CSV table of C-alpha atoms and ligand atoms in Angstrom, one decimal:
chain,number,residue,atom,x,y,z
O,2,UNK,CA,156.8,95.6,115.2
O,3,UNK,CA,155.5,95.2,118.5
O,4,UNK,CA,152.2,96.8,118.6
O,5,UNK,CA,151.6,96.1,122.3
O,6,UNK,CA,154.1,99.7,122.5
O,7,UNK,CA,151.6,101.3,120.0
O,8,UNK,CA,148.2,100.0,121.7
O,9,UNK,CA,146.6,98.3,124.7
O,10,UNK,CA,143.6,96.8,122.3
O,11,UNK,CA,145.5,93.4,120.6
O,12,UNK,CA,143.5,90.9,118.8
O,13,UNK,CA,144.3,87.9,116.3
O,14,UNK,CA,142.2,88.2,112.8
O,15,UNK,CA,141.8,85.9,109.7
O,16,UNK,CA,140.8,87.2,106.3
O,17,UNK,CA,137.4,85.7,106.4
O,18,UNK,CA,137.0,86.5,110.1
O,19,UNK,CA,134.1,89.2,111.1
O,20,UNK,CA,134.8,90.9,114.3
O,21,UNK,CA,132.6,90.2,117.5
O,22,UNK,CA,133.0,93.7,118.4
O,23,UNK,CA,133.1,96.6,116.6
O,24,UNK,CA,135.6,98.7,118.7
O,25,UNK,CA,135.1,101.7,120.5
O,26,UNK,CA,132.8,103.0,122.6
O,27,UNK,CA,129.8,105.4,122.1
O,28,UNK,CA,132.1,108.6,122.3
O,29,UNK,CA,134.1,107.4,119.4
O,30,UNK,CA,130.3,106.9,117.4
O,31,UNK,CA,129.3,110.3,118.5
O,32,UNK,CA,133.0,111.8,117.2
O,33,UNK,CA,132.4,109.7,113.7
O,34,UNK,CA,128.6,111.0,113.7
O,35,UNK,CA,130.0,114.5,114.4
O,36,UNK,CA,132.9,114.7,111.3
O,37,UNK,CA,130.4,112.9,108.4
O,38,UNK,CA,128.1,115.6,109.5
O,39,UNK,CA,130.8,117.9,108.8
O,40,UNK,CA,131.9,115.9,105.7
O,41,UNK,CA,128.2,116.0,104.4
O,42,UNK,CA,127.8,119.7,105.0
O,43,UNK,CA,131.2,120.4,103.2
O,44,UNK,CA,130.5,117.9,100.3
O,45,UNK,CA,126.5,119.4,99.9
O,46,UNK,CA,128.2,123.5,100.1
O,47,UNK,CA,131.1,122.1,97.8
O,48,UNK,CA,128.5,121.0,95.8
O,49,UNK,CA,126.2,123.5,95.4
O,50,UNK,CA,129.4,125.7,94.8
O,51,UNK,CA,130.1,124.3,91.5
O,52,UNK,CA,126.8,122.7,89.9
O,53,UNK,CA,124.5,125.6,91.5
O,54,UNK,CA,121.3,124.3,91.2
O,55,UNK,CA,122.3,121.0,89.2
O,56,UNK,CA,123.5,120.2,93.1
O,57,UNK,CA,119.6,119.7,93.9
O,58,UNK,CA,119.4,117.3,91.2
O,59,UNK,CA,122.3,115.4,91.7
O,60,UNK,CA,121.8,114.6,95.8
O,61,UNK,CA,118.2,113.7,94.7
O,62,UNK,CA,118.8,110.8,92.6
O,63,UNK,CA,121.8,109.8,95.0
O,64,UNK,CA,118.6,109.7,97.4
O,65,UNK,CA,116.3,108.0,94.9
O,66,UNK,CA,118.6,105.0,94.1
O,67,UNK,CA,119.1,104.9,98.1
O,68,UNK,CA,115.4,104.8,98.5
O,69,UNK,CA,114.9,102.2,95.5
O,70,UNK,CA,117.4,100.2,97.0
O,71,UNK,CA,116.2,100.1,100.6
O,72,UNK,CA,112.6,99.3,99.7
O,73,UNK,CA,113.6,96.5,97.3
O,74,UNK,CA,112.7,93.8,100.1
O,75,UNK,CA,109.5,95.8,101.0
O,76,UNK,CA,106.0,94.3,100.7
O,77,UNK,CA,104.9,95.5,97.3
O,78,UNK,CA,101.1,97.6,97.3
O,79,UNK,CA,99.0,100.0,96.1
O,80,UNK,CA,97.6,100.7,99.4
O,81,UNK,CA,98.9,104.6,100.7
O,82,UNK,CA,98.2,103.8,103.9
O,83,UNK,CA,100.3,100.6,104.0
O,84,UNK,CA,102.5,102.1,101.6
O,85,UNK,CA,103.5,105.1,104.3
O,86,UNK,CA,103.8,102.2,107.0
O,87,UNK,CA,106.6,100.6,104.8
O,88,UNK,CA,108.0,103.9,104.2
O,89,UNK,CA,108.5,104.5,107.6
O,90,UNK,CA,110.2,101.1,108.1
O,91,UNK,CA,112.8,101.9,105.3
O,92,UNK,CA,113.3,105.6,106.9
O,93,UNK,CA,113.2,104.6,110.5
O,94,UNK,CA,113.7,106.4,113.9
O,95,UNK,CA,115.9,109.1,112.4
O,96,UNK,CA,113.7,110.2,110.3
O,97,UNK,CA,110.5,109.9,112.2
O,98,UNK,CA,107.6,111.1,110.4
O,99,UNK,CA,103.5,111.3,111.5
O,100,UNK,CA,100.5,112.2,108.9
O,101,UNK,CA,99.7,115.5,109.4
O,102,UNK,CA,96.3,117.9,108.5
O,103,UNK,CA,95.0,121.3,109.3
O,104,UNK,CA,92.4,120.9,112.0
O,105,UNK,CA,89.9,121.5,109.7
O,106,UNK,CA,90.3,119.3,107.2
O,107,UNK,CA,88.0,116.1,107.6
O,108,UNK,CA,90.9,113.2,106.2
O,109,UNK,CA,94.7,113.1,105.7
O,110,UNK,CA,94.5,111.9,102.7
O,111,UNK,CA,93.2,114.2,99.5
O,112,UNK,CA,92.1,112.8,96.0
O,113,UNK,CA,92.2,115.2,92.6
O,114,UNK,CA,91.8,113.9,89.4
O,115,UNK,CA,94.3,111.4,89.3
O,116,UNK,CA,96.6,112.7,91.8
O,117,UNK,CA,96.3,111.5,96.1
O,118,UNK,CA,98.3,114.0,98.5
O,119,UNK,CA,99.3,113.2,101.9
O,120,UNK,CA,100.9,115.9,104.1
O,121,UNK,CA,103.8,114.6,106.3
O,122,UNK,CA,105.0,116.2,109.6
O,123,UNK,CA,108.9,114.8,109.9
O,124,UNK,CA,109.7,115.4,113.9
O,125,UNK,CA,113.3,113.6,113.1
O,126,UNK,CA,115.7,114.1,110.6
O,127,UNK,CA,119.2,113.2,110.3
O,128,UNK,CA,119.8,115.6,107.7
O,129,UNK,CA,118.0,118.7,109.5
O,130,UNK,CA,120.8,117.8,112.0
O,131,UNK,CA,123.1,117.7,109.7
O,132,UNK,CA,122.6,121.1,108.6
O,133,UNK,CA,122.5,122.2,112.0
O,134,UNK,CA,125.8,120.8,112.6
O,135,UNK,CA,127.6,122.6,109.2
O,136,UNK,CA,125.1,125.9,110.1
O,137,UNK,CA,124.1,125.5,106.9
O,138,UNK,CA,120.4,126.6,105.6
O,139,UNK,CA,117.3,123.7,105.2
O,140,UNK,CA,115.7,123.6,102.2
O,141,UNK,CA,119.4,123.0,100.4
O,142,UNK,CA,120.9,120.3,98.4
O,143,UNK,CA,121.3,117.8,101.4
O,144,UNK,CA,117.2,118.0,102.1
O,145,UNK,CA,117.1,116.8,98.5
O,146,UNK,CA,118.5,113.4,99.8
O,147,UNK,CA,115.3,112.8,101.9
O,148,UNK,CA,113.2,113.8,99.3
O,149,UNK,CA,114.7,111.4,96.5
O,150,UNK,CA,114.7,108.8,99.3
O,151,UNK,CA,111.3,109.4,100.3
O,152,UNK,CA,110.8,108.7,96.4
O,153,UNK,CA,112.6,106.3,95.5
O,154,UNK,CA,111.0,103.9,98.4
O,155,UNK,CA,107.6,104.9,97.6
O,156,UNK,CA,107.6,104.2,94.0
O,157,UNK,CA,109.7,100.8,94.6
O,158,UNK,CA,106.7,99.7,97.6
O,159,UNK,CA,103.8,101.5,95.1
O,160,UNK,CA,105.0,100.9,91.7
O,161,UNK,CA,103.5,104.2,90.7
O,162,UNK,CA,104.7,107.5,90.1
O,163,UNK,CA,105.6,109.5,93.1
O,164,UNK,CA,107.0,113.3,94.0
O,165,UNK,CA,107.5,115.5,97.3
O,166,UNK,CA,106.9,118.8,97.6
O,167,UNK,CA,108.5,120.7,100.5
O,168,UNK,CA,106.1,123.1,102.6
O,169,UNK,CA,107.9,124.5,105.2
O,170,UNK,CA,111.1,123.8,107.4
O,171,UNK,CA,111.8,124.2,111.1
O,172,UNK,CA,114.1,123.6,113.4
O,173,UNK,CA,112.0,120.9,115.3
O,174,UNK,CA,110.0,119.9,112.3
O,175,UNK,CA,109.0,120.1,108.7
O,176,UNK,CA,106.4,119.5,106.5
O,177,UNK,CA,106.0,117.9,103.1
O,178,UNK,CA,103.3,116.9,100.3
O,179,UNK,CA,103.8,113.4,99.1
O,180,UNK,CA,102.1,113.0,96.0
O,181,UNK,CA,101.1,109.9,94.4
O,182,UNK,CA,99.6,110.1,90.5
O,183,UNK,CA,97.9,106.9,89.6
O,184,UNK,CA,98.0,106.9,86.3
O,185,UNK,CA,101.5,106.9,85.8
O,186,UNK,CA,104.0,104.1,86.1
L,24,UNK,CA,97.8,120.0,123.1
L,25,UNK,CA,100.3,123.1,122.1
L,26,UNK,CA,100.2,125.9,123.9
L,27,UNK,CA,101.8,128.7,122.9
L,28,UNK,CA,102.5,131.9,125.0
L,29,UNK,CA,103.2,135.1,124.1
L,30,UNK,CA,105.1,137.6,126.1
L,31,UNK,CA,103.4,140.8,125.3
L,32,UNK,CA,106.3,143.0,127.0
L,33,UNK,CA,109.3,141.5,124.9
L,34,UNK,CA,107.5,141.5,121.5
L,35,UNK,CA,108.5,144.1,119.1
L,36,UNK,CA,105.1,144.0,116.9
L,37,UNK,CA,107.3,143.3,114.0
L,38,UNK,CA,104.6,140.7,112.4
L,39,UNK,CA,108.0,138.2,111.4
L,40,UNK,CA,105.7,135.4,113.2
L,41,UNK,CA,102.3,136.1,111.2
L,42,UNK,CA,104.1,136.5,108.2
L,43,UNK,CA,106.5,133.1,108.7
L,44,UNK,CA,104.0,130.3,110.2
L,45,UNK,CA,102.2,128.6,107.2
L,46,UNK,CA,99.3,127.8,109.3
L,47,UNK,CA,98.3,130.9,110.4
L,48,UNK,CA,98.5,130.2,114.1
L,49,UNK,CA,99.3,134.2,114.9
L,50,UNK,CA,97.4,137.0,113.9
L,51,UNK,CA,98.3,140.9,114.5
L,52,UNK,CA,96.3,142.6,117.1
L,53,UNK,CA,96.1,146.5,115.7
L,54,UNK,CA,95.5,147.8,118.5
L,55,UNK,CA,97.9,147.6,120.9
L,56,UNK,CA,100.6,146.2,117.6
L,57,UNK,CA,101.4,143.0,119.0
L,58,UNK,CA,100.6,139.3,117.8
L,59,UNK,CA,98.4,137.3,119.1
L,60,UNK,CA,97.7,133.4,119.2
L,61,UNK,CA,94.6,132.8,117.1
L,62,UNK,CA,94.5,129.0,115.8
L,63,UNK,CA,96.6,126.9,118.3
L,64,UNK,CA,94.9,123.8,117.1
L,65,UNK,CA,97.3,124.0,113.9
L,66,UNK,CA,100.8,124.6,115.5
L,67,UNK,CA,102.6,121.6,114.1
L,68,UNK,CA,105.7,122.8,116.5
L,69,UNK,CA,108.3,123.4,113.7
L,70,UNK,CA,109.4,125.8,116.2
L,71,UNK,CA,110.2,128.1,112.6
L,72,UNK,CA,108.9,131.1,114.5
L,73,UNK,CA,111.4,130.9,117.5
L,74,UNK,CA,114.2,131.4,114.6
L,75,UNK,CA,112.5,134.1,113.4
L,76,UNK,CA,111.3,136.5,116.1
L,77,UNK,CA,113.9,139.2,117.3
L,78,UNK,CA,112.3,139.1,120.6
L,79,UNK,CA,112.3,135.6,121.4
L,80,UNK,CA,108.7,136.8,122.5
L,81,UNK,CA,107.2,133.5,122.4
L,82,UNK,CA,106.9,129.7,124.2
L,83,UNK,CA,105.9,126.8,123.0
L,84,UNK,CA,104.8,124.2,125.9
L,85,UNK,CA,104.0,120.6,125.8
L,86,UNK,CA,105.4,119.8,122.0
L,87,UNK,CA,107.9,117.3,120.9
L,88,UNK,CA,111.2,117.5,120.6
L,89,UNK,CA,113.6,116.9,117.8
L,90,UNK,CA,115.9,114.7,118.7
L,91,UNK,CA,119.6,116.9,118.5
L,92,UNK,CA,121.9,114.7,118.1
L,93,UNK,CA,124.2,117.4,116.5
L,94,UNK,CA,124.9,118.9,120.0
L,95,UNK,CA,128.6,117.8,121.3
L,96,UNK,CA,127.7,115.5,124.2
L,97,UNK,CA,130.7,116.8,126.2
L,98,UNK,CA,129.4,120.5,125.3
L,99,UNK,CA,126.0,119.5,127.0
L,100,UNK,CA,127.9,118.4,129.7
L,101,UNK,CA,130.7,121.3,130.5
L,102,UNK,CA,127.5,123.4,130.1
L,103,UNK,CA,125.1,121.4,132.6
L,104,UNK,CA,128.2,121.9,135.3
L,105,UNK,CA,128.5,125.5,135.1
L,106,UNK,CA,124.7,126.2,134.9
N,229,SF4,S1,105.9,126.4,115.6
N,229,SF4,FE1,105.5,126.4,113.3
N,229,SF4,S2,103.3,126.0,113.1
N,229,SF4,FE2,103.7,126.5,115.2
N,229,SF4,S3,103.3,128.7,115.4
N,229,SF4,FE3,105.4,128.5,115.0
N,229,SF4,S4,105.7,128.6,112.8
N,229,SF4,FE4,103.5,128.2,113.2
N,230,SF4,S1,108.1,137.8,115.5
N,230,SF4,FE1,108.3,138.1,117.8
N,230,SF4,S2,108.5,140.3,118.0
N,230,SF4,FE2,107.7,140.0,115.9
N,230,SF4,S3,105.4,140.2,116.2
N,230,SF4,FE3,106.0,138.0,116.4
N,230,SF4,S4,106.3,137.7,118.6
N,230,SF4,FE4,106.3,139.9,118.3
């Protein structure tokens, strides 16, 4: 078959060869970002569709063994504070998060009993766009990704027990209680 | 810091705003039923209160914003030629 009738990009490969370049330019990344936004949104309604609420549970430990995973290779500690810094290396720029507390209260951080909360402000968030995309609602089965993410890397960098509470969601941000309990491993 | 600015005319008095923002950044003024802005300082700028009001009654200046990636580039652009 003579592909040049087919194609102007040719190119030779081996089995074992890895491309130099990936191919296409950044309109074909923003089309492939564009349909798995779709896909997701379908997949998470689909989803929610059939399991109801199971759906929650099922994204979230997709999310968790994602978040497991991607901290494997993290600095392990039982310091929050370095803890957060390593869980905003494993989350990156698209889902950028800051500390956040009412003006009144003196520290981020809170200690009760054997439980530490941190509120966090996330100003990015792939998923949040995601939803946008589908016009689908926050607080869904797709947020539950992020918060079995969030999870999963936290207890993986903390060795501890770890959950996320959802306060409130925004278009242009949302917040969340990360709780750590001590005792529990 | 936020600022957040009200425009008395368009809103509706429906309280929507007081009622949605978790940090209590409005407050109903009784009198003349409108809101009002009474603890800037905690806007986090979730912007949750723009979806919300039926006026789009109020501004939020000098926050940051989302990045919004799920806007078609070549929408932005058609739209930025005719506007
Ligand atoms: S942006 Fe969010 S925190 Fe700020 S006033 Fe609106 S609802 Fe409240
Ligand atoms: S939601 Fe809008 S219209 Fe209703 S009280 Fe608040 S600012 Fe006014």
């Amino acid at each position: 078959m003579d592909m040049s009738e087919i194609t102007d990009t040719l190119g030779t490969f081996k089995p074992e060869l890895i491309p130099k370049e990936t191919g296409g330019n950044l309109d074909d990344y923003e089309d492939a970002l564009h349909v798995l936004m779709k896909f997701m949104g379908s997949m998470s309604s689909a989803l929610e569709q059939v399991s109801g609420r199971g759906a929650n549970a099922i994204v979230y430990q997709a999310g968790k063994r994602m978040g497991h995973e991607s901290a494997k290779m993290m600095d392990k500690t039982e310091d929050l504070e370095k803890a957060l810094y390593e869980l905003s290396e494993v989350l990156g720029e698209e889902f950028y998060f800051i500390k956040w507390k009412p003006d009144a209260q003196d520290s981020y951080v809170l200690q009760k009993d054997n439980e530490v909360t941190v509120k966090l402000l996330f100003m990015d968030c792939v998923v949040r766009q995601t939803l946008r995309r589908t016009g689908l609602p926050q607080k869904g089965p797709l947020c539950y990704l992020l918060y079995g993410y969030m999870v999963g890397a936290v207890e993986e960098v903390m060795d501890l027990k770890a959950k996320v509470d959802i306060d409130h969601v925004g278009p242009n941000a949302c917040l969340k209680t990360l709780t750590i309990k001590w005792s529990a491993k | 810091m936020v600022e957040i600015i009200i425009d008395e005319d368009a809103c509706v008095g429906c309280a929507s705003c007081v009622e949605d923002c978790p940090n209590d950044v409005y407050e109903m003024d009784e009198a003349n039923n409108k809101t009002k802005v009474v603890n800037e300082v905690d806007c986090m700028a979730c912007l949750s209160c723009h979806e919300i009001c039926p006026a789009q009654a109020m501004e939020h200046r000098d926050i940051h914003v989302a990045k919004r990636l799920y806007i078609d580039r070549k929408v932005n652009y058609a739209l930025k030629r005719i506007i």
